[in-house]
mmCIF file of C-alpha atoms in Angstrom:
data_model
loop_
_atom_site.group_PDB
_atom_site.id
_atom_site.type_symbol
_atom_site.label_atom_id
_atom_site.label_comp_id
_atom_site.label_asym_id
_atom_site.label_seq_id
_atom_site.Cartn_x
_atom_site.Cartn_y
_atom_site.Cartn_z
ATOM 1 C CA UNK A 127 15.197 -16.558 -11.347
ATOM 2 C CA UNK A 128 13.564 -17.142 -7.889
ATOM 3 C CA UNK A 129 11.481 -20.565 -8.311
ATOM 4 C CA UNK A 130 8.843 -21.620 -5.929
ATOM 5 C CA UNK A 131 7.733 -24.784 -6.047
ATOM 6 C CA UNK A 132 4.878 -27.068 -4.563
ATOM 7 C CA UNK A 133 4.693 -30.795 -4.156
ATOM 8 C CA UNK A 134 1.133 -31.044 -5.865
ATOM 9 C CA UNK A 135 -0.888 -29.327 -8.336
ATOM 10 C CA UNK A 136 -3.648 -31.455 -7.600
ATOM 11 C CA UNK A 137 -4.500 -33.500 -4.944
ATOM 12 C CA UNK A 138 -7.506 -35.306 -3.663
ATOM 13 C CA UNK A 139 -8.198 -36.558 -0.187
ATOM 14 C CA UNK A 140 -10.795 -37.643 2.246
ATOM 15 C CA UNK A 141 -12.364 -36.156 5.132
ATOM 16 C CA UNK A 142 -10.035 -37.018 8.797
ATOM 17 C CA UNK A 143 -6.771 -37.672 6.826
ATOM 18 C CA UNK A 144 -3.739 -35.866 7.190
ATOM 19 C CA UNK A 145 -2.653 -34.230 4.337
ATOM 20 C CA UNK A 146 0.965 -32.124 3.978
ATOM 21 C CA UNK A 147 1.748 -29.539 1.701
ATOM 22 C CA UNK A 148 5.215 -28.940 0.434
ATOM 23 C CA UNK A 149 6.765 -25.809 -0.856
ATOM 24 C CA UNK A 150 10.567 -25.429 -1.189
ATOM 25 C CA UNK A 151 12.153 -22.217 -2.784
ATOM 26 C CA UNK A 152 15.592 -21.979 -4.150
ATOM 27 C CA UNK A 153 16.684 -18.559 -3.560
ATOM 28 C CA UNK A 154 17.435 -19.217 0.296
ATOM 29 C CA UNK A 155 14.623 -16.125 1.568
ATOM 30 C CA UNK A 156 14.302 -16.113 5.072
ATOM 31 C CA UNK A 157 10.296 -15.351 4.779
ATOM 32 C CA UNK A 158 8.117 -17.986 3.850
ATOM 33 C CA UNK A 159 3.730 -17.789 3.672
ATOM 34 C CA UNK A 160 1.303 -19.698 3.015
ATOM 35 C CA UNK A 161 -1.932 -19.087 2.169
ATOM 36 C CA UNK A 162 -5.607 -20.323 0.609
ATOM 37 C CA UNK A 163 -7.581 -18.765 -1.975
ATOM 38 C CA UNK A 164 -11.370 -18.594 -2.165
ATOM 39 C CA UNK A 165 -13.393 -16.829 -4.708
ATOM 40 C CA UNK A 166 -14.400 -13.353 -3.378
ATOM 41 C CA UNK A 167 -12.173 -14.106 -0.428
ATOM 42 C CA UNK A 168 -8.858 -13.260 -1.812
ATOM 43 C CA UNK A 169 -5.746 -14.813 -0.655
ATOM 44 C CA UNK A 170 -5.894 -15.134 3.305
ATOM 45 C CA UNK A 171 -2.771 -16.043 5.081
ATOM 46 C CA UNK A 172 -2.886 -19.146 7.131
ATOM 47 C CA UNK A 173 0.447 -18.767 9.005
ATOM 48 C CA UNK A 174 4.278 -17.346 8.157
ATOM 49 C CA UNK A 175 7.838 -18.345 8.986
ATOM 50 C CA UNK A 176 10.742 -15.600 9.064
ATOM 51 C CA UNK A 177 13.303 -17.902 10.155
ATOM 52 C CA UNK A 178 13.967 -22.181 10.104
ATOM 53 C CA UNK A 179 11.885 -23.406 13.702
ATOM 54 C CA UNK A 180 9.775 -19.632 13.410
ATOM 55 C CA UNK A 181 6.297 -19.485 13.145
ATOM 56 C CA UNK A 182 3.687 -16.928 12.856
ATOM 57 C CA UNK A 183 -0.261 -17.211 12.835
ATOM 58 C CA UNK A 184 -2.031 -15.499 10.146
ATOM 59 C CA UNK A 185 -5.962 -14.725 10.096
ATOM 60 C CA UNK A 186 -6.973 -18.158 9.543
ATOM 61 C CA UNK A 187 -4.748 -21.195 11.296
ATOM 62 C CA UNK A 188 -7.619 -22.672 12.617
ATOM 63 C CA UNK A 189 -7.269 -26.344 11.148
ATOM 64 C CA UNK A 190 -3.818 -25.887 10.221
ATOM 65 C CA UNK A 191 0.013 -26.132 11.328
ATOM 66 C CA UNK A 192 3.339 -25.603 9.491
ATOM 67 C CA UNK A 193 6.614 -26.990 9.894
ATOM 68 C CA UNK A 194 10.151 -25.126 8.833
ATOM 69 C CA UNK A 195 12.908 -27.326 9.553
ATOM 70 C CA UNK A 196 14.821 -26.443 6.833
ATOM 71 C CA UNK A 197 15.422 -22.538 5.246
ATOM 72 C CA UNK A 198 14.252 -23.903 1.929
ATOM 73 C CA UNK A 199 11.281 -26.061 3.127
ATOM 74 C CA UNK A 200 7.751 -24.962 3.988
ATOM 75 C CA UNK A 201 5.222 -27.139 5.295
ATOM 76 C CA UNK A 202 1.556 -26.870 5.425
ATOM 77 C CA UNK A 203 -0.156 -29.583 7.589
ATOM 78 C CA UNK A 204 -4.126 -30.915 7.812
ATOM 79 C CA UNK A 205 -4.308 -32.773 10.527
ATOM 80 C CA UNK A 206 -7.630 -34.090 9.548
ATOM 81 C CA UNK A 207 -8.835 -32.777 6.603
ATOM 82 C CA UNK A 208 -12.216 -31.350 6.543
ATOM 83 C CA UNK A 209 -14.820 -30.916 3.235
ATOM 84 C CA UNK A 210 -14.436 -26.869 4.148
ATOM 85 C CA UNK A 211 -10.376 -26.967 3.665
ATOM 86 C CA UNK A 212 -11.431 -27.464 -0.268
ATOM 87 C CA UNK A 213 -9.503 -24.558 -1.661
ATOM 88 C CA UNK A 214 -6.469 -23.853 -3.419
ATOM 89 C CA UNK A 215 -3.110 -22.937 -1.431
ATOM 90 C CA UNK A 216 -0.665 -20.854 -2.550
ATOM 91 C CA UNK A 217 3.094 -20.717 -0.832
ATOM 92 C CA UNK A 218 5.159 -17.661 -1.184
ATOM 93 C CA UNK A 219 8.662 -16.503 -0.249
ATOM 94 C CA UNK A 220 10.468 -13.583 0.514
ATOM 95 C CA UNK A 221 13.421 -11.359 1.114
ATOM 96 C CA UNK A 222 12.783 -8.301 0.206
ATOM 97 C CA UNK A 223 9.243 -6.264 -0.516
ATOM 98 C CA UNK A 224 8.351 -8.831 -3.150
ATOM 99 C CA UNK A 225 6.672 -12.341 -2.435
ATOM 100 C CA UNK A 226 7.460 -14.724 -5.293
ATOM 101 C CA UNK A 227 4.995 -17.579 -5.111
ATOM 102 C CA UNK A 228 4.066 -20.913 -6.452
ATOM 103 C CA UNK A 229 2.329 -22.243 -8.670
ATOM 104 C CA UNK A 230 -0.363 -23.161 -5.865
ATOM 105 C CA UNK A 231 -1.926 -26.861 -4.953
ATOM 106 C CA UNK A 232 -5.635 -27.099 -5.530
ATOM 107 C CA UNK A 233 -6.887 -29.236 -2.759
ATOM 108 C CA UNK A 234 -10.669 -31.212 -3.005
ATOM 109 C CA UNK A 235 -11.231 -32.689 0.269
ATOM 110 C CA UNK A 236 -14.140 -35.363 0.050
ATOM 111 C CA UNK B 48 -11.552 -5.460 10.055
ATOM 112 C CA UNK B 49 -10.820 -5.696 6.183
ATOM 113 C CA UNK B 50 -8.369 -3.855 5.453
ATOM 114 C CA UNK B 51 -7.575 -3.924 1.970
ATOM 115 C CA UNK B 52 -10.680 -3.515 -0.208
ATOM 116 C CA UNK B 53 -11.205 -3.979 -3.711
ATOM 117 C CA UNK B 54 -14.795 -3.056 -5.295
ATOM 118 C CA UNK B 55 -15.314 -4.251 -8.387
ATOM 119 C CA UNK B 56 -15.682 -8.032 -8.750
ATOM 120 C CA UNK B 57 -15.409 -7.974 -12.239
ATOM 121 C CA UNK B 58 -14.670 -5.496 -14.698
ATOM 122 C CA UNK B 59 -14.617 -5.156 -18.712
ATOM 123 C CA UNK B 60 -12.019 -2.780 -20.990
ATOM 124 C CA UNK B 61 -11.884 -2.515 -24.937
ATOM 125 C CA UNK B 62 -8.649 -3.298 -26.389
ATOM 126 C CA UNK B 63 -6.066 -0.736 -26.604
ATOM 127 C CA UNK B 64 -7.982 1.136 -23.807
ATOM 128 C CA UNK B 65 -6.879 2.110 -20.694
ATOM 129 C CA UNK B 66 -8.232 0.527 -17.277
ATOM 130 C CA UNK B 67 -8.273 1.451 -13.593
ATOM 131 C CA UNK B 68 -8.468 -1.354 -11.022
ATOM 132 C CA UNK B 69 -9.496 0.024 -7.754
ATOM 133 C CA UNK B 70 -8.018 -0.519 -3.927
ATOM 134 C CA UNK B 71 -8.396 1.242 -1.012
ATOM 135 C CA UNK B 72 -6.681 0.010 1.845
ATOM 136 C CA UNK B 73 -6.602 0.716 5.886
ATOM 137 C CA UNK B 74 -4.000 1.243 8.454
ATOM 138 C CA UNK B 75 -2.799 3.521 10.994
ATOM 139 C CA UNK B 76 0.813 2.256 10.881
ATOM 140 C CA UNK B 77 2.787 5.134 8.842
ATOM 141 C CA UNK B 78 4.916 2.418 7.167
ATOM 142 C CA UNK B 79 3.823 0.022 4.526
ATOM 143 C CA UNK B 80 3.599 -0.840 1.392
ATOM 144 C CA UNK B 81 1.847 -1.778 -1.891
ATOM 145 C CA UNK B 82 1.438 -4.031 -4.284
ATOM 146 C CA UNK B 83 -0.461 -5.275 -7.303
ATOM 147 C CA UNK B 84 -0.638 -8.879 -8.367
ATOM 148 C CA UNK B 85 -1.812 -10.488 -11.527
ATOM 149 C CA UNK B 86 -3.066 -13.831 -11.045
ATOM 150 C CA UNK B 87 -3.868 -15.331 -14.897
ATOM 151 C CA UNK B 88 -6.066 -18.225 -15.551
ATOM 152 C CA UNK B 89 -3.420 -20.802 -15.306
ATOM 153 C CA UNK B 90 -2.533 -19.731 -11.675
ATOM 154 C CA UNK B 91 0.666 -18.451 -10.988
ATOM 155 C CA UNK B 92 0.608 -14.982 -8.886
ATOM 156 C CA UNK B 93 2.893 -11.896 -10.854
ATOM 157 C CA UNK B 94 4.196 -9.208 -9.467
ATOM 158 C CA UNK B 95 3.554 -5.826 -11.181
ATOM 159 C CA UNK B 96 3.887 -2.986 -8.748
ATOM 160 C CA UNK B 97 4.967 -1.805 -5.666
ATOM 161 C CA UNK B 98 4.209 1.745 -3.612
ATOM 162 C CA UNK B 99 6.198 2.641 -0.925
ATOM 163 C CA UNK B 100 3.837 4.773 1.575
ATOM 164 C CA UNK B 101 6.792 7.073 1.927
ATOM 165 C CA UNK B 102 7.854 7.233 -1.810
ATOM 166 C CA UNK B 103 6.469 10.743 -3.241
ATOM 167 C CA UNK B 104 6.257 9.837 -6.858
ATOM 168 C CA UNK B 105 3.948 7.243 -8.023
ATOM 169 C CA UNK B 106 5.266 3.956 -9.495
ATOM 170 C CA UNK B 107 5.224 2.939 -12.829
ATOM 171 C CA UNK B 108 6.444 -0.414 -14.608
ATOM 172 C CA UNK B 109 5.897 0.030 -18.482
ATOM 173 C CA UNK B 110 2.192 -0.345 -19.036
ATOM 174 C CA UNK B 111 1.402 -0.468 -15.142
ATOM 175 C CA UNK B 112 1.045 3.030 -12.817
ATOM 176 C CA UNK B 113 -0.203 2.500 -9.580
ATOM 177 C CA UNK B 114 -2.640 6.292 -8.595
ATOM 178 C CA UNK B 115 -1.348 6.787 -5.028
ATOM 179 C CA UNK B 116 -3.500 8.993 -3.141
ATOM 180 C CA UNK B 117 -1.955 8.613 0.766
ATOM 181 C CA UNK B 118 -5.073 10.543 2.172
ATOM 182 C CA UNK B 119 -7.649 9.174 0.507
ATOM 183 C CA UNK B 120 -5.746 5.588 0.921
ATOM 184 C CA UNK B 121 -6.187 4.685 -2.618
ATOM 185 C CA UNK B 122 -4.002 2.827 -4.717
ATOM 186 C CA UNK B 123 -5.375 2.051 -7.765
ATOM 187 C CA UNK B 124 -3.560 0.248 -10.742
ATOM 188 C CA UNK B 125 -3.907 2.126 -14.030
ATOM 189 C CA UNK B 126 -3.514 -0.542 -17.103
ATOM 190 C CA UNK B 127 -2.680 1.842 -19.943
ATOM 191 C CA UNK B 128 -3.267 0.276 -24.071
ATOM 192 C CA UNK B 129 -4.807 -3.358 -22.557
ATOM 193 C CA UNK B 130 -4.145 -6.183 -24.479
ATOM 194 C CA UNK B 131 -6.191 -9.603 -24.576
ATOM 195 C CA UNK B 132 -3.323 -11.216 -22.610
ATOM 196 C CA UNK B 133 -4.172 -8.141 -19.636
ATOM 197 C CA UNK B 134 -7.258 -10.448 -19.060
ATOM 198 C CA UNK B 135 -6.392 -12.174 -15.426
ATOM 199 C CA UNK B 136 -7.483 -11.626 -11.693
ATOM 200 C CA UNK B 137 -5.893 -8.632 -10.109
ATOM 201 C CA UNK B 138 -4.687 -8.614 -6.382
ATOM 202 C CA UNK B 139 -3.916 -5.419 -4.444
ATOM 203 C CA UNK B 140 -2.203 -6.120 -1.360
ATOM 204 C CA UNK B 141 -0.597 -4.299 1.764
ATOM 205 C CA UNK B 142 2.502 -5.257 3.795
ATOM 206 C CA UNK B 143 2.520 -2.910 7.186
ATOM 207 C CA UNK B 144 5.620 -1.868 9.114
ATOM 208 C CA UNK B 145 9.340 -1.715 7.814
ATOM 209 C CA UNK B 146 10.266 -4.939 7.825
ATOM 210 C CA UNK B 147 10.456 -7.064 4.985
ATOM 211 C CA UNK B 148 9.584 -10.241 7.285
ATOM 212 C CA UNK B 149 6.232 -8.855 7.850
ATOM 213 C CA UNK B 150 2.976 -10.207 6.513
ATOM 214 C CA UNK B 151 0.991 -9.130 3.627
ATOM 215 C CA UNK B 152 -3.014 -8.724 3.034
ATOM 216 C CA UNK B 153 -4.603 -9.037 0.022
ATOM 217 C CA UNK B 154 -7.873 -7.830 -1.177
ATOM 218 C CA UNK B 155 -10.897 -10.212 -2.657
ATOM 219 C CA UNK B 156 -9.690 -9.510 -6.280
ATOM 220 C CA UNK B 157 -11.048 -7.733 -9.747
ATOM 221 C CA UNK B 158 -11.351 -10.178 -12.539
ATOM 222 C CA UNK B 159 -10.230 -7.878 -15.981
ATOM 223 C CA UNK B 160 -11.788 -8.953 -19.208
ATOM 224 C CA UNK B 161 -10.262 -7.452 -22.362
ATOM 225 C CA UNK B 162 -12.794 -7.374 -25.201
ATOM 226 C CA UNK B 163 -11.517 -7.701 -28.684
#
């Protein structure tokens, strides 16, 4: 079984700090996502990674940068949190037409 | 530009009835693909369905068909006999191009209630 994970269900932080968000998977995918999701929005992808030191903007990396050092590691970074980056973010992986994802981190920035 | 739209915020089926989720999606790229995610209330995104744009039957997982109509660019997800456990957010999403490494696009979401 492919298994996503994220470093935080919950997590609760204050506006200007610099929050990360983890997400490892253990099937070793090449593709890696993340995204937020916003009611009536959808799922909107922030940036991608298709290979360790690759990155790709999505529609909305305005606020945001990511970090693959590692194949299995997927980073999401704040670097200072604002009240509007209250949203829950879901990671995903990939190697063939299916993304698996995880179980998503629901972020309250105050 | 949006380019996968789902209508209907919310919608509301009788047990043991069958339900159509609606999607419509855009893109001039001849290559892509669908898919239809169930997201219940505890979180966790599931994978139902996939539609290749190129594959001429349409796809079916047990209680899940997915109505391709390539002109119309329609893909909606028939749920045939729901059950109470059906209830959840539905995604539809697109991936464009041949490559798996490509991104995907996902619509705003139908919540599914299944009445009792």
């Amino acid at each position: 079984d492919v298994k996503v994970t994220q470093s935080s269900r919950y997590l609760v932080k204050r506006t200007g700090e610099k929050v990360f968000l983890e997400c490892v998977q253990d099937m070793d995918h090449e593709n890696m996502f993340w995204y937020r999701q916003d009611p009536g929005l959808g799922l909107r992808l922030i940036y991608f990674s298709y290979d360790v030191k690759m990155k790709e903007k999505g529609d909305i990396p305005e606020g945001y940068s990511v970090s693959r050092e590692k194949k299995e590691r997927f980073s999401l970074i704040l670097e200072s949190a604002s009240t509007n980056q209250t949203s829950m973010y879901l990671c995903a992986s990939s190697l063939g037409s299916e993304q698996f994802f995880g179980p998503g981190t629901r972020l309250t920035v105050l | 530009a949006q380019k996968i739209t789902q209508t209907q915020p919310g919608m509301f089926v009788q047990e043991k009835e069958a339900v159509t989720l609606d999607c419509t999606y855009d893109t001039s790229d001849p290559s892509y693909g669908l898919f239809w995610y169930k997201q219940p209330s505890s979180g966790e995104m599931i994978f139902l369905i996939y539609q290749g744009s190129y594959d001429q039957q349409n796809a079916t997982e047990g209680r899940y068909s997915l109505n391709f109509q390539k002109a119309r660019k329609s893909a909606n997800l028939v749920i045939s006999a729901s059950q109470l456990g059906d209830s959840a957010m539905y995604f539809c999403a697109m991936r464009e191009g041949l490559y798996n490494n490509n991104d995907m696009r996902f619509g705003a979401g139908t919540r599914l209630t299944v009445k009792p």
